[in-house]
Amino acid sequence: TRNKVKPQIVFNVSGIDIRPEPTVKLLGVTFDESLNFESHISNLCHKAANQTNALKRISNFLDTKGRLNVYNTFINSNFAYCPVVWHSCSAKSADRLENVNKRALRSVYQENEICYRDLLDRADKPMLYVARKQQIIIHVYKILNDLAPPFSPDFFKVKTTQYDMRDSYTLVQPLYNTKRYGYNSFMYQGILLWNSLPLSIKKSKNLMEFKHKLNNWNGLICNCGSCFQCKHLT
């Protein structure tokens, strides 16, 4: 609701009152009442920053490969946990995530002047923003190919036309009311990203082939020089 006065809803289950909380942690993800995931990302960045400090303390005892293994096992795994859920975070939170990741990679390669793009190339990884988009696309593939838990049959609808089109894998793009809860939703962004894929990737025979082709596709990389993605890569 857009009403500034929040209703005090209390659920009673078996004689026990369950009152609303500003944040609730579920399976390792902290949900807040505004669904902007600021609490979750704040905790995530704090944890990754502490792990980066620990990596710095032991960096002299490890070679580059060893430091990269520590990064992949502990630090990057934080960013890779349920990213589809909290991808719709604010630009400020997304910016904070990239800065923490940049600092961690600089600790891996012990380079303070190198740009973020070069650090990612050395680690053979996309920036976190792109990695989250890749995960969204992978989830869409799983849903369309019955590799995910059952969804509503009309969650994704294939676009039909009276003409014989080569791409019969295009999904119907729904309308949205608000940017936060509509445009940034998994359904809308998933369809938007899926429809941008080349037909050769959509027609992958299995999930492994799909992931391989997706990792080698540069369609998610922007070079406009002025967007969120480009500003971080410089």
PDB file of C-alpha atoms in Angstrom:
ATOM      1  CA  THR A   1       0.000   0.000   0.000  1.00  0.00           C
ATOM      2  CA  ARG A   2       1.045   3.618  -0.565  1.00  0.00           C
ATOM      3  CA  ASN A   3      -0.625   4.639   2.682  1.00  0.00           C
ATOM      4  CA  LYS A   4       2.055   6.001   5.011  1.00  0.00           C
ATOM      5  CA  VAL A   5       0.185   4.687   8.049  1.00  0.00           C
ATOM      6  CA  LYS A   6       1.263   1.051   8.362  1.00  0.00           C
ATOM      7  CA  PRO A   7      -1.467  -1.318   9.546  1.00  0.00           C
ATOM      8  CA  GLN A   8      -0.624  -3.302  12.659  1.00  0.00           C
ATOM      9  CA  ILE A   9      -1.448  -6.778  11.404  1.00  0.00           C
ATOM     10  CA  VAL A  10      -1.195  -9.557  13.971  1.00  0.00           C
ATOM     11  CA  PHE A  11      -1.640 -13.214  13.021  1.00  0.00           C
ATOM     12  CA  ASN A  12      -2.794 -15.679  15.640  1.00  0.00           C
ATOM     13  CA  VAL A  13      -1.667 -19.262  15.129  1.00  0.00           C
ATOM     14  CA  SER A  14      -2.632 -21.857  17.728  1.00  0.00           C
ATOM     15  CA  GLY A  15      -3.145 -19.163  20.341  1.00  0.00           C
ATOM     16  CA  ILE A  16       0.227 -17.481  19.665  1.00  0.00           C
ATOM     17  CA  ASP A  17       0.355 -13.924  18.328  1.00  0.00           C
ATOM     18  CA  ILE A  18       2.783 -13.405  15.432  1.00  0.00           C
ATOM     19  CA  ARG A  19       3.594  -9.736  15.008  1.00  0.00           C
ATOM     20  CA  PRO A  20       5.257  -8.093  11.988  1.00  0.00           C
ATOM     21  CA  GLU A  21       9.006  -7.469  12.076  1.00  0.00           C
ATOM     22  CA  PRO A  22      11.053  -4.933  10.067  1.00  0.00           C
ATOM     23  CA  THR A  23      13.331  -7.745   8.843  1.00  0.00           C
ATOM     24  CA  VAL A  24      13.023 -11.529   8.642  1.00  0.00           C
ATOM     25  CA  LYS A  25      15.807 -13.955   7.736  1.00  0.00           C
ATOM     26  CA  LEU A  26      14.736 -16.885   5.597  1.00  0.00           C
ATOM     27  CA  LEU A  27      17.199 -19.523   4.346  1.00  0.00           C
ATOM     28  CA  GLY A  28      20.123 -17.104   4.615  1.00  0.00           C
ATOM     29  CA  VAL A  29      18.403 -14.131   2.920  1.00  0.00           C
ATOM     30  CA  THR A  30      17.223 -11.153   4.977  1.00  0.00           C
ATOM     31  CA  PHE A  31      13.903  -9.758   3.780  1.00  0.00           C
ATOM     32  CA  ASP A  32      12.921  -6.248   4.863  1.00  0.00           C
ATOM     33  CA  GLU A  33       9.507  -4.620   4.911  1.00  0.00           C
ATOM     34  CA  SER A  34      10.315  -2.473   1.845  1.00  0.00           C
ATOM     35  CA  LEU A  35      11.761  -5.361  -0.190  1.00  0.00           C
ATOM     36  CA  ASN A  36      14.852  -3.340  -1.093  1.00  0.00           C
ATOM     37  CA  PHE A  37      17.197  -5.882   0.580  1.00  0.00           C
ATOM     38  CA  GLU A  38      19.386  -3.164   2.081  1.00  0.00           C
ATOM     39  CA  SER A  39      19.751  -5.120   5.340  1.00  0.00           C
ATOM     40  CA  HIS A  40      20.760  -8.280   3.492  1.00  0.00           C
ATOM     41  CA  ILE A  41      23.307  -6.507   1.280  1.00  0.00           C
ATOM     42  CA  SER A  42      24.701  -4.564   4.234  1.00  0.00           C
ATOM     43  CA  ASN A  43      25.326  -7.829   6.090  1.00  0.00           C
ATOM     44  CA  LEU A  44      26.690  -9.455   2.939  1.00  0.00           C
ATOM     45  CA  CYS A  45      29.158  -6.619   2.299  1.00  0.00           C
ATOM     46  CA  HIS A  46      30.235  -6.567   5.939  1.00  0.00           C
ATOM     47  CA  LYS A  47      30.947 -10.301   5.844  1.00  0.00           C
ATOM     48  CA  ALA A  48      32.828 -10.092   2.522  1.00  0.00           C
ATOM     49  CA  ALA A  49      34.875  -7.112   3.776  1.00  0.00           C
ATOM     50  CA  ASN A  50      35.930  -9.040   6.900  1.00  0.00           C
ATOM     51  CA  GLN A  51      36.924 -12.008   4.755  1.00  0.00           C
ATOM     52  CA  THR A  52      38.931  -9.685   2.498  1.00  0.00           C
ATOM     53  CA  ASN A  53      40.776  -8.338   5.551  1.00  0.00           C
ATOM     54  CA  ALA A  54      41.548 -11.911   6.584  1.00  0.00           C
ATOM     55  CA  LEU A  55      42.832 -12.644   3.062  1.00  0.00           C
ATOM     56  CA  LYS A  56      45.140  -9.626   3.265  1.00  0.00           C
ATOM     57  CA  ARG A  57      46.622 -10.890   6.521  1.00  0.00           C
ATOM     58  CA  ILE A  58      47.565 -14.260   5.023  1.00  0.00           C
ATOM     59  CA  SER A  59      48.302 -13.041   1.470  1.00  0.00           C
ATOM     60  CA  ASN A  60      52.092 -13.191   1.937  1.00  0.00           C
ATOM     61  CA  PHE A  61      51.835 -16.924   2.647  1.00  0.00           C
ATOM     62  CA  LEU A  62      49.888 -17.673  -0.558  1.00  0.00           C
ATOM     63  CA  ASP A  63      50.622 -17.386  -4.256  1.00  0.00           C
ATOM     64  CA  THR A  64      48.123 -15.801  -6.651  1.00  0.00           C
ATOM     65  CA  LYS A  65      46.358 -19.091  -7.321  1.00  0.00           C
ATOM     66  CA  GLY A  66      45.973 -19.712  -3.597  1.00  0.00           C
ATOM     67  CA  ARG A  67      44.559 -16.236  -2.994  1.00  0.00           C
ATOM     68  CA  LEU A  68      42.132 -16.713  -5.897  1.00  0.00           C
ATOM     69  CA  ASN A  69      40.973 -20.021  -4.395  1.00  0.00           C
ATOM     70  CA  VAL A  70      40.272 -18.276  -1.093  1.00  0.00           C
ATOM     71  CA  TYR A  71      38.360 -15.546  -2.939  1.00  0.00           C
ATOM     72  CA  ASN A  72      36.218 -18.035  -4.882  1.00  0.00           C
ATOM     73  CA  THR A  73      35.530 -20.247  -1.870  1.00  0.00           C
ATOM     74  CA  PHE A  74      34.683 -17.630   0.729  1.00  0.00           C
ATOM     75  CA  ILE A  75      34.220 -14.119  -0.675  1.00  0.00           C
ATOM     76  CA  ASN A  76      32.637 -14.659  -4.084  1.00  0.00           C
ATOM     77  CA  SER A  77      30.343 -17.361  -2.703  1.00  0.00           C
ATOM     78  CA  ASN A  78      28.572 -14.619  -0.700  1.00  0.00           C
ATOM     79  CA  PHE A  79      27.699 -12.759  -3.896  1.00  0.00           C
ATOM     80  CA  ALA A  80      26.620 -15.967  -5.640  1.00  0.00           C
ATOM     81  CA  TYR A  81      24.084 -17.032  -3.003  1.00  0.00           C
ATOM     82  CA  CYS A  82      20.468 -16.460  -4.146  1.00  0.00           C
ATOM     83  CA  PRO A  83      21.329 -13.403  -6.297  1.00  0.00           C
ATOM     84  CA  VAL A  84      18.066 -13.713  -8.253  1.00  0.00           C
ATOM     85  CA  VAL A  85      16.138 -12.890  -5.067  1.00  0.00           C
ATOM     86  CA  TRP A  86      17.923  -9.619  -4.235  1.00  0.00           C
ATOM     87  CA  HIS A  87      18.949  -8.469  -7.729  1.00  0.00           C
ATOM     88  CA  SER A  88      16.271  -5.755  -7.571  1.00  0.00           C
ATOM     89  CA  CYS A  89      18.225  -3.879  -4.892  1.00  0.00           C
ATOM     90  CA  SER A  90      18.846  -0.142  -5.139  1.00  0.00           C
ATOM     91  CA  ALA A  91      21.609   1.354  -7.288  1.00  0.00           C
ATOM     92  CA  LYS A  92      23.381   2.410  -4.093  1.00  0.00           C
ATOM     93  CA  SER A  93      23.444  -1.180  -2.825  1.00  0.00           C
ATOM     94  CA  ALA A  94      24.567  -2.528  -6.205  1.00  0.00           C
ATOM     95  CA  ASP A  95      27.353   0.062  -6.224  1.00  0.00           C
ATOM     96  CA  ARG A  96      28.468  -1.024  -2.768  1.00  0.00           C
ATOM     97  CA  LEU A  97      28.609  -4.671  -3.838  1.00  0.00           C
ATOM     98  CA  GLU A  98      30.866  -3.899  -6.804  1.00  0.00           C
ATOM     99  CA  ASN A  99      33.202  -1.818  -4.649  1.00  0.00           C
ATOM    100  CA  VAL A 100      33.582  -4.615  -2.104  1.00  0.00           C
ATOM    101  CA  ASN A 101      34.240  -7.105  -4.897  1.00  0.00           C
ATOM    102  CA  LYS A 102      36.801  -4.780  -6.482  1.00  0.00           C
ATOM    103  CA  ARG A 103      38.646  -4.462  -3.166  1.00  0.00           C
ATOM    104  CA  ALA A 104      38.673  -8.246  -2.759  1.00  0.00           C
ATOM    105  CA  LEU A 105      40.113  -8.809  -6.245  1.00  0.00           C
ATOM    106  CA  ARG A 106      42.796  -6.212  -5.629  1.00  0.00           C
ATOM    107  CA  SER A 107      43.788  -8.211  -2.565  1.00  0.00           C
ATOM    108  CA  VAL A 108      43.977 -11.341  -4.704  1.00  0.00           C
ATOM    109  CA  TYR A 109      46.262  -9.811  -7.310  1.00  0.00           C
ATOM    110  CA  GLN A 110      47.923  -7.294  -4.947  1.00  0.00           C
ATOM    111  CA  GLU A 111      47.262  -4.491  -7.421  1.00  0.00           C
ATOM    112  CA  ASN A 112      45.930  -1.139  -6.207  1.00  0.00           C
ATOM    113  CA  GLU A 113      46.002   0.817  -9.463  1.00  0.00           C
ATOM    114  CA  ILE A 114      44.567  -1.674 -11.947  1.00  0.00           C
ATOM    115  CA  CYS A 115      41.006  -1.011 -13.140  1.00  0.00           C
ATOM    116  CA  TYR A 116      38.050  -3.228 -12.267  1.00  0.00           C
ATOM    117  CA  ARG A 117      37.665  -4.532 -15.835  1.00  0.00           C
ATOM    118  CA  ASP A 118      41.234  -5.873 -15.867  1.00  0.00           C
ATOM    119  CA  LEU A 119      40.791  -7.465 -12.444  1.00  0.00           C
ATOM    120  CA  LEU A 120      37.677  -9.290 -13.646  1.00  0.00           C
ATOM    121  CA  ASP A 121      39.430 -10.419 -16.820  1.00  0.00           C
ATOM    122  CA  ARG A 122      42.283 -11.877 -14.782  1.00  0.00           C
ATOM    123  CA  ALA A 123      39.833 -13.756 -12.556  1.00  0.00           C
ATOM    124  CA  ASP A 124      37.786 -14.784 -15.633  1.00  0.00           C
ATOM    125  CA  LYS A 125      34.593 -13.475 -14.062  1.00  0.00           C
ATOM    126  CA  PRO A 126      31.886 -10.970 -15.046  1.00  0.00           C
ATOM    127  CA  MET A 127      31.022  -8.084 -12.770  1.00  0.00           C
ATOM    128  CA  LEU A 128      28.454  -8.974 -10.111  1.00  0.00           C
ATOM    129  CA  TYR A 129      25.672  -7.061 -11.880  1.00  0.00           C
ATOM    130  CA  VAL A 130      26.183  -9.148 -15.041  1.00  0.00           C
ATOM    131  CA  ALA A 131      26.546 -12.384 -13.069  1.00  0.00           C
ATOM    132  CA  ARG A 132      23.150 -11.786 -11.454  1.00  0.00           C
ATOM    133  CA  LYS A 133      21.576 -11.231 -14.863  1.00  0.00           C
ATOM    134  CA  GLN A 134      23.099 -14.488 -16.076  1.00  0.00           C
ATOM    135  CA  GLN A 135      21.534 -16.304 -13.126  1.00  0.00           C
ATOM    136  CA  ILE A 136      18.132 -14.816 -13.953  1.00  0.00           C
ATOM    137  CA  ILE A 137      18.401 -16.075 -17.543  1.00  0.00           C
ATOM    138  CA  ILE A 138      19.480 -19.526 -16.335  1.00  0.00           C
ATOM    139  CA  HIS A 139      16.426 -19.701 -14.062  1.00  0.00           C
ATOM    140  CA  VAL A 140      14.156 -18.796 -16.994  1.00  0.00           C
ATOM    141  CA  TYR A 141      15.724 -21.627 -19.033  1.00  0.00           C
ATOM    142  CA  LYS A 142      15.104 -24.054 -16.166  1.00  0.00           C
ATOM    143  CA  ILE A 143      11.465 -23.009 -15.852  1.00  0.00           C
ATOM    144  CA  LEU A 144      10.818 -23.292 -19.589  1.00  0.00           C
ATOM    145  CA  ASN A 145      12.452 -26.722 -19.706  1.00  0.00           C
ATOM    146  CA  ASP A 146      10.830 -28.148 -16.556  1.00  0.00           C
ATOM    147  CA  LEU A 147      14.115 -28.174 -14.635  1.00  0.00           C
ATOM    148  CA  ALA A 148      12.821 -25.964 -11.822  1.00  0.00           C
ATOM    149  CA  PRO A 149      10.123 -26.414  -9.159  1.00  0.00           C
ATOM    150  CA  PRO A 150       6.618 -26.159 -10.698  1.00  0.00           C
ATOM    151  CA  PHE A 151       5.441 -22.638 -11.513  1.00  0.00           C
ATOM    152  CA  SER A 152       2.056 -21.364 -12.569  1.00  0.00           C
ATOM    153  CA  PRO A 153       1.405 -22.467 -16.179  1.00  0.00           C
ATOM    154  CA  ASP A 154       0.959 -18.850 -17.268  1.00  0.00           C
ATOM    155  CA  PHE A 155       4.090 -17.546 -15.528  1.00  0.00           C
ATOM    156  CA  PHE A 156       5.870 -17.419 -18.887  1.00  0.00           C
ATOM    157  CA  LYS A 157       3.879 -17.433 -22.119  1.00  0.00           C
ATOM    158  CA  VAL A 158       5.418 -18.045 -25.531  1.00  0.00           C
ATOM    159  CA  LYS A 159       4.475 -15.327 -27.989  1.00  0.00           C
ATOM    160  CA  THR A 160       2.281 -16.611 -30.804  1.00  0.00           C
ATOM    161  CA  THR A 161       1.805 -14.998 -34.197  1.00  0.00           C
ATOM    162  CA  GLN A 162      -0.009 -15.758 -37.406  1.00  0.00           C
ATOM    163  CA  TYR A 163       3.249 -15.488 -39.307  1.00  0.00           C
ATOM    164  CA  ASP A 164       5.859 -18.228 -39.558  1.00  0.00           C
ATOM    165  CA  MET A 165       8.675 -16.699 -37.516  1.00  0.00           C
ATOM    166  CA  ARG A 166      12.095 -18.291 -37.069  1.00  0.00           C
ATOM    167  CA  ASP A 167      12.195 -17.459 -33.360  1.00  0.00           C
ATOM    168  CA  SER A 168       9.391 -19.385 -31.686  1.00  0.00           C
ATOM    169  CA  TYR A 169      11.079 -18.957 -28.303  1.00  0.00           C
ATOM    170  CA  THR A 170      10.040 -15.335 -27.695  1.00  0.00           C
ATOM    171  CA  LEU A 171       8.075 -14.761 -24.488  1.00  0.00           C
ATOM    172  CA  VAL A 172       5.189 -12.351 -23.994  1.00  0.00           C
ATOM    173  CA  GLN A 173       6.389  -9.212 -22.181  1.00  0.00           C
ATOM    174  CA  PRO A 174       3.806  -8.210 -19.532  1.00  0.00           C
ATOM    175  CA  LEU A 175       2.939  -4.661 -18.523  1.00  0.00           C
ATOM    176  CA  TYR A 176       4.023  -3.259 -15.172  1.00  0.00           C
ATOM    177  CA  ASN A 177       2.642  -0.590 -12.841  1.00  0.00           C
ATOM    178  CA  THR A 178       5.695   0.471 -10.832  1.00  0.00           C
ATOM    179  CA  LYS A 179       9.412   0.270 -11.431  1.00  0.00           C
ATOM    180  CA  ARG A 180      10.289  -1.256  -8.064  1.00  0.00           C
ATOM    181  CA  TYR A 181       7.700  -4.039  -7.964  1.00  0.00           C
ATOM    182  CA  GLY A 182       6.972  -4.364 -11.689  1.00  0.00           C
ATOM    183  CA  TYR A 183       9.888  -3.537 -13.953  1.00  0.00           C
ATOM    184  CA  ASN A 184      12.450  -4.892 -11.481  1.00  0.00           C
ATOM    185  CA  SER A 185      10.510  -8.085 -10.785  1.00  0.00           C
ATOM    186  CA  PHE A 186      11.928 -11.480 -11.700  1.00  0.00           C
ATOM    187  CA  MET A 187       9.128 -12.101 -14.184  1.00  0.00           C
ATOM    188  CA  TYR A 188       9.603  -8.876 -16.138  1.00  0.00           C
ATOM    189  CA  GLN A 189      13.423  -8.852 -16.082  1.00  0.00           C
ATOM    190  CA  GLY A 190      13.558 -12.570 -16.837  1.00  0.00           C
ATOM    191  CA  ILE A 191      11.424 -12.196 -19.953  1.00  0.00           C
ATOM    192  CA  LEU A 192      13.281  -9.038 -21.011  1.00  0.00           C
ATOM    193  CA  LEU A 193      16.666 -10.761 -20.767  1.00  0.00           C
ATOM    194  CA  TRP A 194      15.449 -14.020 -22.327  1.00  0.00           C
ATOM    195  CA  ASN A 195      14.049 -12.240 -25.371  1.00  0.00           C
ATOM    196  CA  SER A 196      17.396 -10.514 -25.906  1.00  0.00           C
ATOM    197  CA  LEU A 197      19.190 -13.862 -26.304  1.00  0.00           C
ATOM    198  CA  PRO A 198      20.201 -15.131 -29.750  1.00  0.00           C
ATOM    199  CA  LEU A 199      18.130 -18.069 -30.961  1.00  0.00           C
ATOM    200  CA  SER A 200      21.206 -20.320 -30.954  1.00  0.00           C
ATOM    201  CA  ILE A 201      21.475 -19.962 -27.165  1.00  0.00           C
ATOM    202  CA  LYS A 202      17.751 -20.416 -26.505  1.00  0.00           C
ATOM    203  CA  LYS A 203      17.768 -23.689 -28.462  1.00  0.00           C
ATOM    204  CA  SER A 204      20.541 -25.265 -26.357  1.00  0.00           C
ATOM    205  CA  LYS A 205      19.991 -29.002 -25.930  1.00  0.00           C
ATOM    206  CA  ASN A 206      20.765 -29.099 -22.212  1.00  0.00           C
ATOM    207  CA  LEU A 207      21.572 -26.850 -19.261  1.00  0.00           C
ATOM    208  CA  MET A 208      25.325 -27.368 -19.485  1.00  0.00           C
ATOM    209  CA  GLU A 209      25.372 -26.297 -23.129  1.00  0.00           C
ATOM    210  CA  PHE A 210      23.147 -23.325 -22.304  1.00  0.00           C
ATOM    211  CA  LYS A 211      25.469 -22.097 -19.528  1.00  0.00           C
ATOM    212  CA  HIS A 212      28.525 -22.489 -21.755  1.00  0.00           C
ATOM    213  CA  LYS A 213      26.995 -20.457 -24.567  1.00  0.00           C
ATOM    214  CA  LEU A 214      25.693 -17.847 -22.138  1.00  0.00           C
ATOM    215  CA  ASN A 215      29.139 -17.356 -20.587  1.00  0.00           C
ATOM    216  CA  ASN A 216      30.609 -16.767 -24.046  1.00  0.00           C
ATOM    217  CA  TRP A 217      27.882 -14.310 -25.091  1.00  0.00           C
ATOM    218  CA  ASN A 218      28.803 -10.643 -24.847  1.00  0.00           C
ATOM    219  CA  GLY A 219      25.247  -9.357 -25.111  1.00  0.00           C
ATOM    220  CA  LEU A 220      25.116  -8.443 -21.415  1.00  0.00           C
ATOM    221  CA  ILE A 221      28.310  -6.383 -21.603  1.00  0.00           C
ATOM    222  CA  CYS A 222      27.694  -2.683 -22.215  1.00  0.00           C
ATOM    223  CA  ASN A 223      30.180  -0.212 -23.711  1.00  0.00           C
ATOM    224  CA  CYS A 224      28.168   3.001 -23.646  1.00  0.00           C
ATOM    225  CA  GLY A 225      30.565   4.571 -21.150  1.00  0.00           C
ATOM    226  CA  SER A 226      27.902   6.250 -19.028  1.00  0.00           C
ATOM    227  CA  CYS A 227      25.674   3.556 -17.443  1.00  0.00           C
ATOM    228  CA  PHE A 228      26.106   1.891 -14.032  1.00  0.00           C
ATOM    229  CA  GLN A 229      27.965  -1.032 -15.579  1.00  0.00           C
ATOM    230  CA  CYS A 230      30.419   1.023 -17.626  1.00  0.00           C
ATOM    231  CA  LYS A 231      31.222   3.434 -14.793  1.00  0.00           C
ATOM    232  CA  HIS A 232      32.388   0.549 -12.621  1.00  0.00           C
ATOM    233  CA  LEU A 233      34.514  -1.130 -15.259  1.00  0.00           C
ATOM    234  CA  THR A 234      36.748   1.897 -15.769  1.00  0.00           C
TER     235      THR A 234
END
